[in-house]
PDB file of C-alpha atoms in Angstrom:
ATOM      1  CA  UNK A   1     -23.691 -94.168 -14.576  1.00 42.00           C
ATOM      2  CA  UNK A   2     -21.316 -95.867 -16.393  1.00 39.00           C
ATOM      3  CA  UNK A   3     -20.026 -97.122 -13.483  1.00 40.00           C
ATOM      4  CA  UNK A   4     -23.277 -98.571 -11.852  1.00 41.00           C
ATOM      5  CA  UNK A   5     -24.300-100.643 -15.590  1.00 40.00           C
ATOM      6  CA  UNK A   6     -21.812-103.267 -17.097  1.00 40.00           C
ATOM      7  CA  UNK A   7     -24.341-104.502 -18.980  1.00 47.00           C
ATOM      8  CA  UNK A   8     -24.164-105.806 -22.882  1.00 39.00           C
ATOM      9  CA  UNK A   9     -26.233-104.674 -25.336  1.00 51.00           C
ATOM     10  CA  UNK A  10     -26.775-107.846 -26.432  1.00 48.00           C
ATOM     11  CA  UNK A  11     -28.798-109.007 -23.409  1.00 45.00           C
ATOM     12  CA  UNK A  12     -31.191-105.915 -23.186  1.00 47.00           C
ATOM     13  CA  UNK A  13     -32.222-106.543 -27.219  1.00 49.00           C
ATOM     14  CA  UNK A  14     -35.633-107.787 -27.276  1.00 50.00           C
ATOM     15  CA  UNK A  15     -35.744-111.437 -29.051  1.00 49.00           C
ATOM     16  CA  UNK A  16     -37.787-110.324 -31.777  1.00 46.00           C
ATOM     17  CA  UNK A  17     -34.946-108.021 -33.179  1.00 48.00           C
ATOM     18  CA  UNK A  18     -32.137-110.148 -32.150  1.00 49.00           C
ATOM     19  CA  UNK A  19     -31.790-111.683 -35.290  1.00 47.00           C
ATOM     20  CA  UNK A  20     -32.088-108.695 -37.406  1.00 47.00           C
ATOM     21  CA  UNK A  21     -29.881-106.948 -34.974  1.00 50.00           C
ATOM     22  CA  UNK A  22     -26.824-109.507 -35.214  1.00 51.00           C
ATOM     23  CA  UNK A  23     -27.260-111.204 -38.647  1.00 48.00           C
ATOM     24  CA  UNK A  24     -28.967-108.736 -40.878  1.00 48.00           C
ATOM     25  CA  UNK A  25     -27.845-105.347 -39.559  1.00 49.00           C
ATOM     26  CA  UNK A  26     -24.411-105.948 -40.533  1.00 48.00           C
ATOM     27  CA  UNK A  27     -25.553-106.511 -43.970  1.00 44.00           C
ATOM     28  CA  UNK A  28     -27.397-102.837 -43.983  1.00 46.00           C
ATOM     29  CA  UNK A  29     -24.145-101.207 -42.370  1.00 44.00           C
ATOM     30  CA  UNK A  30     -22.117-102.650 -44.989  1.00 43.00           C
ATOM     31  CA  UNK A  31     -24.406-101.314 -47.900  1.00 40.00           C
ATOM     32  CA  UNK A  32     -25.038 -97.778 -45.812  1.00 46.00           C
ATOM     33  CA  UNK A  33     -21.302 -97.513 -45.115  1.00 42.00           C
ATOM     34  CA  UNK A  34     -20.442 -94.724 -47.707  1.00 36.00           C
ATOM     35  CA  UNK A  35     -22.999 -92.595 -47.043  1.00 38.00           C
ATOM     36  CA  UNK A  36     -22.713 -92.654 -43.380  1.00 40.00           C
ATOM     37  CA  UNK A  37     -19.475 -92.166 -42.818  1.00 39.00           C
ATOM     38  CA  UNK A  38     -19.312 -88.955 -44.511  1.00 39.00           C
ATOM     39  CA  UNK A  39     -20.877 -87.626 -40.724  1.00 39.00           C
ATOM     40  CA  UNK A  40     -17.211 -88.224 -39.614  1.00 43.00           C
ATOM     41  CA  UNK A  41     -14.883 -88.343 -42.624  1.00 43.00           C
ATOM     42  CA  UNK A  42     -16.339 -86.472 -45.476  1.00 40.00           C
ATOM     43  CA  UNK A  43     -18.342 -83.269 -43.700  1.00 46.00           C
ATOM     44  CA  UNK A  44     -18.973 -81.197 -46.574  1.00 44.00           C
ATOM     45  CA  UNK A  45     -22.337 -81.878 -46.498  1.00 45.00           C
ATOM     46  CA  UNK A  46     -22.687 -81.409 -42.617  1.00 58.00           C
ATOM     47  CA  UNK A  47     -19.933 -77.691 -43.236  1.00 69.00           C
ATOM     48  CA  UNK A  48     -19.812 -75.116 -44.832  1.00 73.00           C
ATOM     49  CA  UNK A  49     -16.376 -74.640 -45.592  1.00 78.00           C
ATOM     50  CA  UNK A  50     -14.915 -71.332 -46.445  1.00 79.00           C
ATOM     51  CA  UNK A  51     -12.241 -71.399 -49.313  1.00 80.00           C
ATOM     52  CA  UNK A  52     -10.081 -68.444 -49.288  1.00 78.00           C
ATOM     53  CA  UNK A  53      -8.975 -66.866 -52.277  1.00 72.00           C
ATOM     54  CA  UNK A  54      -4.850 -67.175 -52.261  1.00 73.00           C
ATOM     55  CA  UNK A  55      -4.466 -63.225 -51.522  1.00 74.00           C
ATOM     56  CA  UNK A  56      -7.033 -62.698 -49.386  1.00 79.00           C
ATOM     57  CA  UNK A  57      -5.825 -61.903 -45.817  1.00 86.00           C
ATOM     58  CA  UNK A  58      -7.480 -64.217 -43.048  1.00 90.00           C
ATOM     59  CA  UNK A  59      -6.763 -61.897 -40.337  1.00 90.00           C
ATOM     60  CA  UNK A  60      -8.514 -59.073 -42.636  1.00 89.00           C
ATOM     61  CA  UNK A  61     -10.945 -61.650 -43.124  1.00 89.00           C
ATOM     62  CA  UNK A  62     -12.070 -62.883 -39.329  1.00 92.00           C
ATOM     63  CA  UNK A  63     -11.782 -59.025 -38.706  1.00 91.00           C
ATOM     64  CA  UNK A  64     -14.892 -58.391 -41.170  1.00 90.00           C
ATOM     65  CA  UNK A  65     -17.285 -60.832 -38.760  1.00 89.00           C
ATOM     66  CA  UNK A  66     -15.862 -59.029 -35.645  1.00 91.00           C
ATOM     67  CA  UNK A  67     -14.055 -62.679 -34.398  1.00 95.00           C
ATOM     68  CA  UNK A  68     -11.797 -60.982 -31.762  1.00 95.00           C
ATOM     69  CA  UNK A  69      -9.930 -63.489 -29.366  1.00 95.00           C
ATOM     70  CA  UNK A  70      -9.579 -61.083 -26.399  1.00 95.00           C
ATOM     71  CA  UNK A  71     -13.150 -61.304 -26.326  1.00 95.00           C
ATOM     72  CA  UNK A  72     -14.070 -64.942 -25.986  1.00 97.00           C
ATOM     73  CA  UNK A  73     -11.545 -65.332 -23.637  1.00 95.00           C
ATOM     74  CA  UNK A  74     -13.313 -63.083 -21.311  1.00 94.00           C
ATOM     75  CA  UNK A  75     -16.570 -64.581 -22.247  1.00 93.00           C
ATOM     76  CA  UNK A  76     -17.779 -61.580 -23.946  1.00 95.00           C
ATOM     77  CA  UNK A  77     -18.380 -63.268 -27.194  1.00 95.00           C
ATOM     78  CA  UNK A  78     -19.110 -66.866 -28.994  1.00 96.00           C
ATOM     79  CA  UNK A  79     -17.074 -68.209 -31.089  1.00 97.00           C
ATOM     80  CA  UNK A  80     -18.263 -67.660 -34.876  1.00 95.00           C
ATOM     81  CA  UNK A  81     -18.759 -70.498 -37.067  1.00 95.00           C
ATOM     82  CA  UNK A  82     -16.047 -69.781 -39.693  1.00 94.00           C
ATOM     83  CA  UNK A  83     -14.507 -72.942 -41.039  1.00 95.00           C
ATOM     84  CA  UNK A  84     -11.587 -72.718 -43.004  1.00 94.00           C
ATOM     85  CA  UNK A  85     -11.048 -75.404 -45.627  1.00 93.00           C
ATOM     86  CA  UNK A  86      -7.198 -75.038 -45.428  1.00 93.00           C
ATOM     87  CA  UNK A  87      -4.426 -73.259 -42.731  1.00 94.00           C
ATOM     88  CA  UNK A  88      -3.755 -69.493 -43.849  1.00 94.00           C
ATOM     89  CA  UNK A  89      -0.876 -69.094 -46.263  1.00 93.00           C
ATOM     90  CA  UNK A  90      -0.006 -66.242 -44.497  1.00 93.00           C
ATOM     91  CA  UNK A  91       0.837 -68.017 -41.036  1.00 95.00           C
ATOM     92  CA  UNK A  92       4.511 -69.208 -42.125  1.00 95.00           C
ATOM     93  CA  UNK A  93       5.527 -65.516 -43.472  1.00 94.00           C
ATOM     94  CA  UNK A  94       4.500 -64.211 -40.402  1.00 94.00           C
ATOM     95  CA  UNK A  95       7.417 -62.571 -38.380  1.00 94.00           C
ATOM     96  CA  UNK A  96       5.398 -61.746 -35.367  1.00 96.00           C
ATOM     97  CA  UNK A  97       4.603 -65.072 -32.876  1.00 96.00           C
ATOM     98  CA  UNK A  98       2.102 -63.925 -30.804  1.00 96.00           C
ATOM     99  CA  UNK A  99       0.226 -62.410 -33.881  1.00 96.00           C
ATOM    100  CA  UNK A 100       0.919 -65.960 -35.396  1.00 97.00           C
ATOM    101  CA  UNK A 101      -0.420 -67.729 -32.672  1.00 97.00           C
ATOM    102  CA  UNK A 102      -3.666 -65.889 -32.524  1.00 97.00           C
ATOM    103  CA  UNK A 103      -3.864 -66.557 -35.891  1.00 97.00           C
ATOM    104  CA  UNK A 104      -3.451 -70.259 -35.596  1.00 97.00           C
ATOM    105  CA  UNK A 105      -5.970 -70.551 -32.607  1.00 98.00           C
ATOM    106  CA  UNK A 106      -8.861 -68.033 -34.481  1.00 97.00           C
ATOM    107  CA  UNK A 107      -8.322 -70.701 -36.896  1.00 97.00           C
ATOM    108  CA  UNK A 108      -8.618 -73.615 -34.942  1.00 97.00           C
ATOM    109  CA  UNK A 109     -10.936 -72.999 -32.455  1.00 98.00           C
ATOM    110  CA  UNK A 110     -14.143 -72.808 -34.681  1.00 97.00           C
ATOM    111  CA  UNK A 111     -13.159 -76.836 -36.009  1.00 97.00           C
ATOM    112  CA  UNK A 112     -12.482 -77.810 -32.895  1.00 98.00           C
ATOM    113  CA  UNK A 113     -15.337 -76.764 -31.393  1.00 98.00           C
ATOM    114  CA  UNK A 114     -17.799 -78.104 -34.402  1.00 97.00           C
ATOM    115  CA  UNK A 115     -16.004 -81.682 -34.091  1.00 97.00           C
ATOM    116  CA  UNK A 116     -16.659 -81.605 -30.366  1.00 97.00           C
ATOM    117  CA  UNK A 117     -20.452 -80.685 -30.922  1.00 97.00           C
ATOM    118  CA  UNK A 118     -21.076 -83.515 -33.631  1.00 96.00           C
ATOM    119  CA  UNK A 119     -19.673 -86.047 -30.768  1.00 97.00           C
ATOM    120  CA  UNK A 120     -21.974 -84.570 -28.172  1.00 97.00           C
ATOM    121  CA  UNK A 121     -25.227 -84.662 -30.388  1.00 97.00           C
ATOM    122  CA  UNK A 122     -24.279 -88.181 -30.737  1.00 97.00           C
ATOM    123  CA  UNK A 123     -23.410 -88.734 -26.914  1.00 97.00           C
ATOM    124  CA  UNK A 124     -26.765 -86.702 -25.942  1.00 97.00           C
ATOM    125  CA  UNK A 125     -28.802 -89.153 -28.146  1.00 97.00           C
ATOM    126  CA  UNK A 126     -26.813 -92.350 -27.098  1.00 97.00           C
ATOM    127  CA  UNK A 127     -27.563 -91.632 -23.503  1.00 97.00           C
ATOM    128  CA  UNK A 128     -31.487 -90.959 -24.391  1.00 96.00           C
ATOM    129  CA  UNK A 129     -31.542 -94.505 -25.912  1.00 96.00           C
ATOM    130  CA  UNK A 130     -29.824 -96.030 -22.803  1.00 96.00           C
ATOM    131  CA  UNK A 131     -32.251 -94.083 -20.485  1.00 96.00           C
ATOM    132  CA  UNK A 132     -35.097 -95.667 -22.449  1.00 95.00           C
ATOM    133  CA  UNK A 133     -33.638 -98.914 -22.532  1.00 93.00           C
ATOM    134  CA  UNK A 134     -33.665 -99.020 -18.848  1.00 94.00           C
ATOM    135  CA  UNK A 135     -37.018 -97.758 -18.447  1.00 92.00           C
ATOM    136  CA  UNK A 136     -38.110-100.601 -20.119  1.00 92.00           C
ATOM    137  CA  UNK A 137     -39.091 -98.949 -23.602  1.00 92.00           C
ATOM    138  CA  UNK A 138     -38.700-100.809 -27.136  1.00 92.00           C
ATOM    139  CA  UNK A 139     -36.122 -99.034 -29.389  1.00 92.00           C
ATOM    140  CA  UNK A 140     -37.360 -98.198 -32.921  1.00 94.00           C
ATOM    141  CA  UNK A 141     -35.385-100.258 -35.932  1.00 94.00           C
ATOM    142  CA  UNK A 142     -33.840 -97.083 -37.025  1.00 95.00           C
ATOM    143  CA  UNK A 143     -32.648 -96.434 -33.691  1.00 95.00           C
ATOM    144  CA  UNK A 144     -30.497-100.055 -33.581  1.00 94.00           C
ATOM    145  CA  UNK A 145     -29.180 -99.060 -37.067  1.00 94.00           C
ATOM    146  CA  UNK A 146     -27.859 -95.672 -35.573  1.00 96.00           C
ATOM    147  CA  UNK A 147     -25.970 -97.625 -32.654  1.00 96.00           C
ATOM    148  CA  UNK A 148     -24.528-100.466 -34.565  1.00 94.00           C
ATOM    149  CA  UNK A 149     -23.010 -97.717 -36.650  1.00 95.00           C
ATOM    150  CA  UNK A 150     -21.684 -96.038 -33.589  1.00 97.00           C
ATOM    151  CA  UNK A 151     -20.058 -98.847 -32.337  1.00 96.00           C
ATOM    152  CA  UNK A 152     -18.737 -99.730 -36.095  1.00 95.00           C
ATOM    153  CA  UNK A 153     -17.537 -96.007 -35.950  1.00 96.00           C
ATOM    154  CA  UNK A 154     -15.929 -96.352 -32.381  1.00 97.00           C
ATOM    155  CA  UNK A 155     -14.389 -99.365 -33.260  1.00 95.00           C
ATOM    156  CA  UNK A 156     -16.247-101.385 -30.395  1.00 93.00           C
ATOM    157  CA  UNK A 157     -15.960-105.122 -30.662  1.00 88.00           C
ATOM    158  CA  UNK A 158     -18.400-105.619 -28.018  1.00 86.00           C
ATOM    159  CA  UNK A 159     -21.958-104.244 -27.506  1.00 87.00           C
ATOM    160  CA  UNK A 160     -21.368-102.594 -24.702  1.00 92.00           C
ATOM    161  CA  UNK A 161     -23.202 -99.484 -24.674  1.00 94.00           C
ATOM    162  CA  UNK A 162     -21.596 -97.931 -21.304  1.00 94.00           C
ATOM    163  CA  UNK A 163     -18.397 -98.757 -22.983  1.00 95.00           C
ATOM    164  CA  UNK A 164     -19.677 -96.979 -26.216  1.00 97.00           C
ATOM    165  CA  UNK A 165     -20.805 -93.507 -24.147  1.00 96.00           C
ATOM    166  CA  UNK A 166     -17.216 -93.270 -22.091  1.00 96.00           C
ATOM    167  CA  UNK A 167     -15.517 -93.410 -25.914  1.00 97.00           C
ATOM    168  CA  UNK A 168     -18.117 -90.865 -27.168  1.00 97.00           C
ATOM    169  CA  UNK A 169     -17.593 -87.621 -25.261  1.00 97.00           C
ATOM    170  CA  UNK A 170     -15.658 -84.187 -26.453  1.00 97.00           C
ATOM    171  CA  UNK A 171     -11.869 -83.405 -26.216  1.00 98.00           C
ATOM    172  CA  UNK A 172     -11.091 -79.888 -24.244  1.00 98.00           C
ATOM    173  CA  UNK A 173     -10.155 -77.537 -27.219  1.00 98.00           C
ATOM    174  CA  UNK A 174      -7.062 -76.479 -25.068  1.00 98.00           C
ATOM    175  CA  UNK A 175      -5.735 -80.126 -25.572  1.00 98.00           C
ATOM    176  CA  UNK A 176      -6.587 -79.906 -29.370  1.00 98.00           C
ATOM    177  CA  UNK A 177      -5.157 -76.820 -30.024  1.00 98.00           C
ATOM    178  CA  UNK A 178      -2.089 -77.488 -28.054  1.00 98.00           C
ATOM    179  CA  UNK A 179      -1.057 -81.220 -29.876  1.00 97.00           C
ATOM    180  CA  UNK A 180      -1.947 -79.155 -33.123  1.00 97.00           C
ATOM    181  CA  UNK A 181       0.278 -75.968 -32.298  1.00 97.00           C
ATOM    182  CA  UNK A 182       3.212 -79.041 -31.428  1.00 96.00           C
ATOM    183  CA  UNK A 183       2.580 -81.209 -34.638  1.00 93.00           C
ATOM    184  CA  UNK A 184       2.226 -78.688 -37.002  1.00 94.00           C
ATOM    185  CA  UNK A 185       4.365 -75.456 -35.815  1.00 95.00           C
ATOM    186  CA  UNK A 186       1.550 -73.308 -34.976  1.00 97.00           C
ATOM    187  CA  UNK A 187       0.435 -73.961 -38.390  1.00 95.00           C
ATOM    188  CA  UNK A 188       3.681 -73.623 -40.424  1.00 95.00           C
ATOM    189  CA  UNK A 189       4.863 -76.812 -41.236  1.00 92.00           C
ATOM    190  CA  UNK A 190       5.177 -78.528 -45.435  1.00 90.00           C
ATOM    191  CA  UNK A 191       2.589 -81.208 -43.985  1.00 88.00           C
ATOM    192  CA  UNK A 192       0.144 -78.900 -42.378  1.00 92.00           C
ATOM    193  CA  UNK A 193       0.371 -76.273 -44.839  1.00 92.00           C
ATOM    194  CA  UNK A 194       0.218 -78.609 -48.038  1.00 91.00           C
ATOM    195  CA  UNK A 195      -2.170 -81.200 -46.555  1.00 87.00           C
ATOM    196  CA  UNK A 196      -4.480 -80.437 -43.608  1.00 91.00           C
ATOM    197  CA  UNK A 197      -1.955 -83.055 -41.777  1.00 91.00           C
ATOM    198  CA  UNK A 198      -2.622 -80.903 -38.792  1.00 93.00           C
ATOM    199  CA  UNK A 199      -1.456 -83.966 -35.594  1.00 92.00           C
ATOM    200  CA  UNK A 200       0.697 -85.775 -37.844  1.00 75.00           C
ATOM    201  CA  UNK A 201      -1.308 -89.046 -37.838  1.00 74.00           C
ATOM    202  CA  UNK A 202       0.713 -92.042 -39.838  1.00 62.00           C
ATOM    203  CA  UNK A 203      -0.682 -93.826 -43.201  1.00 66.00           C
ATOM    204  CA  UNK A 204       0.348 -97.004 -44.572  1.00 62.00           C
ATOM    205  CA  UNK A 205       0.255 -98.315 -48.124  1.00 64.00           C
ATOM    206  CA  UNK A 206      -1.109 -96.885 -50.980  1.00 59.00           C
ATOM    207  CA  UNK A 207      -2.772 -93.774 -49.554  1.00 65.00           C
ATOM    208  CA  UNK A 208      -2.137 -90.294 -51.018  1.00 70.00           C
ATOM    209  CA  UNK A 209       0.287 -89.368 -47.938  1.00 68.00           C
ATOM    210  CA  UNK A 210       2.868 -87.131 -47.824  1.00 60.00           C
ATOM    211  CA  UNK A 211       6.764 -88.599 -47.180  1.00 62.00           C
ATOM    212  CA  UNK A 212       8.767 -87.042 -44.411  1.00 62.00           C
ATOM    213  CA  UNK A 213      11.862 -85.788 -45.933  1.00 53.00           C
ATOM    214  CA  UNK A 214      13.658 -87.473 -42.973  1.00 64.00           C
ATOM    215  CA  UNK A 215      12.293 -91.118 -42.713  1.00 59.00           C
ATOM    216  CA  UNK A 216      14.356 -93.464 -41.714  1.00 59.00           C
ATOM    217  CA  UNK A 217      15.544 -96.296 -44.295  1.00 57.00           C
ATOM    218  CA  UNK A 218      13.043 -98.929 -44.345  1.00 55.00           C
ATOM    219  CA  UNK A 219      10.275 -97.244 -42.845  1.00 63.00           C
ATOM    220  CA  UNK A 220       7.477 -96.809 -45.061  1.00 57.00           C
ATOM    221  CA  UNK A 221       4.731 -94.657 -43.078  1.00 64.00           C
ATOM    222  CA  UNK A 222       3.429 -91.542 -44.480  1.00 71.00           C
ATOM    223  CA  UNK A 223       1.919 -88.567 -42.900  1.00 76.00           C
ATOM    224  CA  UNK A 224      -1.929 -88.619 -43.971  1.00 83.00           C
ATOM    225  CA  UNK A 225      -3.597 -85.674 -45.923  1.00 85.00           C
ATOM    226  CA  UNK A 226      -6.960 -84.611 -45.443  1.00 89.00           C
ATOM    227  CA  UNK A 227      -9.167 -82.613 -48.099  1.00 90.00           C
ATOM    228  CA  UNK A 228     -10.071 -80.017 -45.474  1.00 93.00           C
ATOM    229  CA  UNK A 229      -9.091 -78.825 -42.370  1.00 95.00           C
ATOM    230  CA  UNK A 230     -11.962 -80.316 -39.550  1.00 95.00           C
ATOM    231  CA  UNK A 231     -11.444 -83.838 -41.030  1.00 94.00           C
ATOM    232  CA  UNK A 232      -7.843 -83.572 -39.403  1.00 95.00           C
ATOM    233  CA  UNK A 233      -9.671 -82.893 -36.013  1.00 97.00           C
ATOM    234  CA  UNK A 234     -12.141 -85.430 -36.345  1.00 96.00           C
ATOM    235  CA  UNK A 235      -9.331 -87.775 -37.179  1.00 94.00           C
ATOM    236  CA  UNK A 236      -7.436 -86.686 -34.119  1.00 96.00           C
ATOM    237  CA  UNK A 237     -10.756 -87.023 -31.739  1.00 97.00           C
ATOM    238  CA  UNK A 238     -11.184 -90.342 -33.246  1.00 96.00           C
ATOM    239  CA  UNK A 239      -7.909 -91.315 -32.554  1.00 95.00           C
ATOM    240  CA  UNK A 240      -7.966 -90.493 -28.705  1.00 97.00           C
ATOM    241  CA  UNK A 241     -11.259 -91.829 -28.502  1.00 98.00           C
ATOM    242  CA  UNK A 242     -10.613 -95.510 -30.026  1.00 97.00           C
ATOM    243  CA  UNK A 243      -6.843 -96.174 -29.827  1.00 95.00           C
ATOM    244  CA  UNK A 244      -5.888 -98.389 -27.051  1.00 95.00           C
ATOM    245  CA  UNK A 245      -2.715 -96.381 -26.149  1.00 96.00           C
ATOM    246  CA  UNK A 246      -5.663 -93.766 -24.797  1.00 97.00           C
ATOM    247  CA  UNK A 247      -7.774 -95.914 -22.322  1.00 97.00           C
ATOM    248  CA  UNK A 248      -6.055 -94.198 -19.543  1.00 97.00           C
ATOM    249  CA  UNK A 249      -7.220 -90.796 -21.128  1.00 98.00           C
ATOM    250  CA  UNK A 250     -10.652 -92.164 -21.494  1.00 97.00           C
ATOM    251  CA  UNK A 251     -11.031 -93.392 -18.114  1.00 97.00           C
ATOM    252  CA  UNK A 252     -10.155 -89.788 -16.377  1.00 97.00           C
ATOM    253  CA  UNK A 253     -12.210 -88.127 -18.805  1.00 97.00           C
ATOM    254  CA  UNK A 254     -14.665 -90.358 -17.735  1.00 96.00           C
ATOM    255  CA  UNK A 255     -14.333 -89.887 -13.727  1.00 95.00           C
ATOM    256  CA  UNK A 256     -14.027 -85.396 -14.972  1.00 95.00           C
ATOM    257  CA  UNK A 257     -17.341 -85.864 -16.710  1.00 93.00           C
ATOM    258  CA  UNK A 258     -19.132 -87.059 -13.165  1.00 91.00           C
ATOM    259  CA  UNK A 259     -17.845 -83.435 -11.891  1.00 86.00           C
ATOM    260  CA  UNK A 260     -19.549 -81.701 -14.550  1.00 83.00           C
ATOM    261  CA  UNK A 261     -16.216 -80.232 -16.279  1.00 88.00           C
ATOM    262  CA  UNK A 262     -14.001 -81.694 -17.833  1.00 94.00           C
ATOM    263  CA  UNK A 263     -10.475 -80.566 -16.796  1.00 96.00           C
ATOM    264  CA  UNK A 264      -7.592 -80.599 -19.271  1.00 97.00           C
ATOM    265  CA  UNK A 265      -4.431 -80.814 -17.069  1.00 97.00           C
ATOM    266  CA  UNK A 266      -5.757 -84.475 -15.297  1.00 97.00           C
ATOM    267  CA  UNK A 267      -6.089 -85.605 -19.011  1.00 98.00           C
ATOM    268  CA  UNK A 268      -2.410 -84.358 -20.243  1.00 98.00           C
ATOM    269  CA  UNK A 269      -0.871 -86.622 -17.708  1.00 97.00           C
ATOM    270  CA  UNK A 270      -2.286 -89.596 -19.260  1.00 97.00           C
ATOM    271  CA  UNK A 271      -0.570 -88.914 -22.807  1.00 97.00           C
ATOM    272  CA  UNK A 272       2.847 -90.109 -22.448  1.00 95.00           C
ATOM    273  CA  UNK A 273       2.145 -92.785 -24.877  1.00 93.00           C
ATOM    274  CA  UNK A 274       1.439 -90.293 -27.554  1.00 93.00           C
ATOM    275  CA  UNK A 275       5.101 -89.297 -28.434  1.00 90.00           C
ATOM    276  CA  UNK A 276       8.417 -90.930 -28.494  1.00 87.00           C
ATOM    277  CA  UNK A 277       9.682 -88.139 -26.033  1.00 92.00           C
ATOM    278  CA  UNK A 278       7.128 -90.150 -23.078  1.00 93.00           C
ATOM    279  CA  UNK A 279       7.209 -87.629 -19.902  1.00 96.00           C
ATOM    280  CA  UNK A 280       9.078 -84.600 -21.537  1.00 97.00           C
ATOM    281  CA  UNK A 281       6.092 -84.273 -24.161  1.00 96.00           C
ATOM    282  CA  UNK A 282       3.239 -84.248 -21.372  1.00 97.00           C
ATOM    283  CA  UNK A 283       5.587 -81.587 -19.810  1.00 98.00           C
ATOM    284  CA  UNK A 284       5.441 -79.209 -23.067  1.00 98.00           C
ATOM    285  CA  UNK A 285       1.895 -79.842 -23.204  1.00 98.00           C
ATOM    286  CA  UNK A 286       1.367 -78.523 -19.633  1.00 98.00           C
ATOM    287  CA  UNK A 287       4.019 -75.710 -20.666  1.00 98.00           C
ATOM    288  CA  UNK A 288       2.347 -74.496 -23.671  1.00 98.00           C
ATOM    289  CA  UNK A 289      -1.140 -74.891 -22.240  1.00 98.00           C
ATOM    290  CA  UNK A 290      -0.006 -72.598 -19.151  1.00 98.00           C
ATOM    291  CA  UNK A 291       2.015 -69.924 -21.019  1.00 98.00           C
ATOM    292  CA  UNK A 292      -0.698 -69.195 -23.912  1.00 98.00           C
ATOM    293  CA  UNK A 293      -3.782 -69.556 -21.400  1.00 97.00           C
ATOM    294  CA  UNK A 294      -5.596 -71.798 -23.563  1.00 98.00           C
ATOM    295  CA  UNK A 295      -7.537 -73.227 -20.877  1.00 97.00           C
ATOM    296  CA  UNK A 296      -9.513 -70.096 -21.531  1.00 96.00           C
ATOM    297  CA  UNK A 297     -11.278 -71.942 -24.338  1.00 97.00           C
ATOM    298  CA  UNK A 298     -12.636 -74.715 -22.370  1.00 97.00           C
ATOM    299  CA  UNK A 299     -15.542 -72.956 -21.561  1.00 94.00           C
ATOM    300  CA  UNK A 300     -16.289 -70.944 -24.785  1.00 97.00           C
ATOM    301  CA  UNK A 301     -19.134 -71.513 -27.114  1.00 96.00           C
ATOM    302  CA  UNK A 302     -19.729 -71.681 -30.944  1.00 97.00           C
ATOM    303  CA  UNK A 303     -22.587 -68.442 -31.839  1.00 95.00           C
ATOM    304  CA  UNK A 304     -26.282 -70.430 -32.310  1.00 93.00           C
ATOM    305  CA  UNK A 305     -26.939 -71.338 -35.569  1.00 80.00           C
TER     306      UNK A 305
END
């Protein structure tokens, strides 16, 4: 559908809405920005975060809910909606590497699936609006407001709904798990444990970030903190879905999506710009995905609400 159409939304808006959409709507969005941005960066109103007491074992907590990764891998169970607000504190102390990996995956998987669920809900709505417009039906003013917010959220400078649709799509869980594992040392790094910094995203200026211990002289970047784990996941997904460096990633994903299932390995091949290691980083991603059988999680689902 994206390839068949390349019209700008500017050419599909009824004349009666044109002035409102392009002149009054940005003002509305600016006023509405703080409240609406919570759906991306402050999901406390959308997600029930679990705050475990310091001495509570996340392993035992998950066991109480029957959270079993082996059953989920085999397609015998769905993923429970357990969203921890931070990484388990026992991760750095665990001596058994395999058990540490299992706990890290169990912690991250519900968060990744939830972030994808939110994206796919928006994508479903956008597809519905596009089809109505193609059928010649008018949209409600609230729907134009929603479109404008999404264009801003996905950093679109042009009003092209088909390109917005290309950006508004899920990230394979196996990829999100792998990149979090690399950047956080399977949840053991100082940044991950103290700042929910799962993907090593940089921040500048006066942001309350964490200064890298080995930061080179003359550098002023920090590692971005997040109040909740899911915000780190959402920030990572927004990065892949909006940054110019990952345009090829999104193009390949759009082709994969036409086949009904997004395979992770073709996407991995496009991520040589994600790290200074280039192709070596890509090979590391492929190895971790394969060795840990993380593609098993690309077809799993959250339990129904």
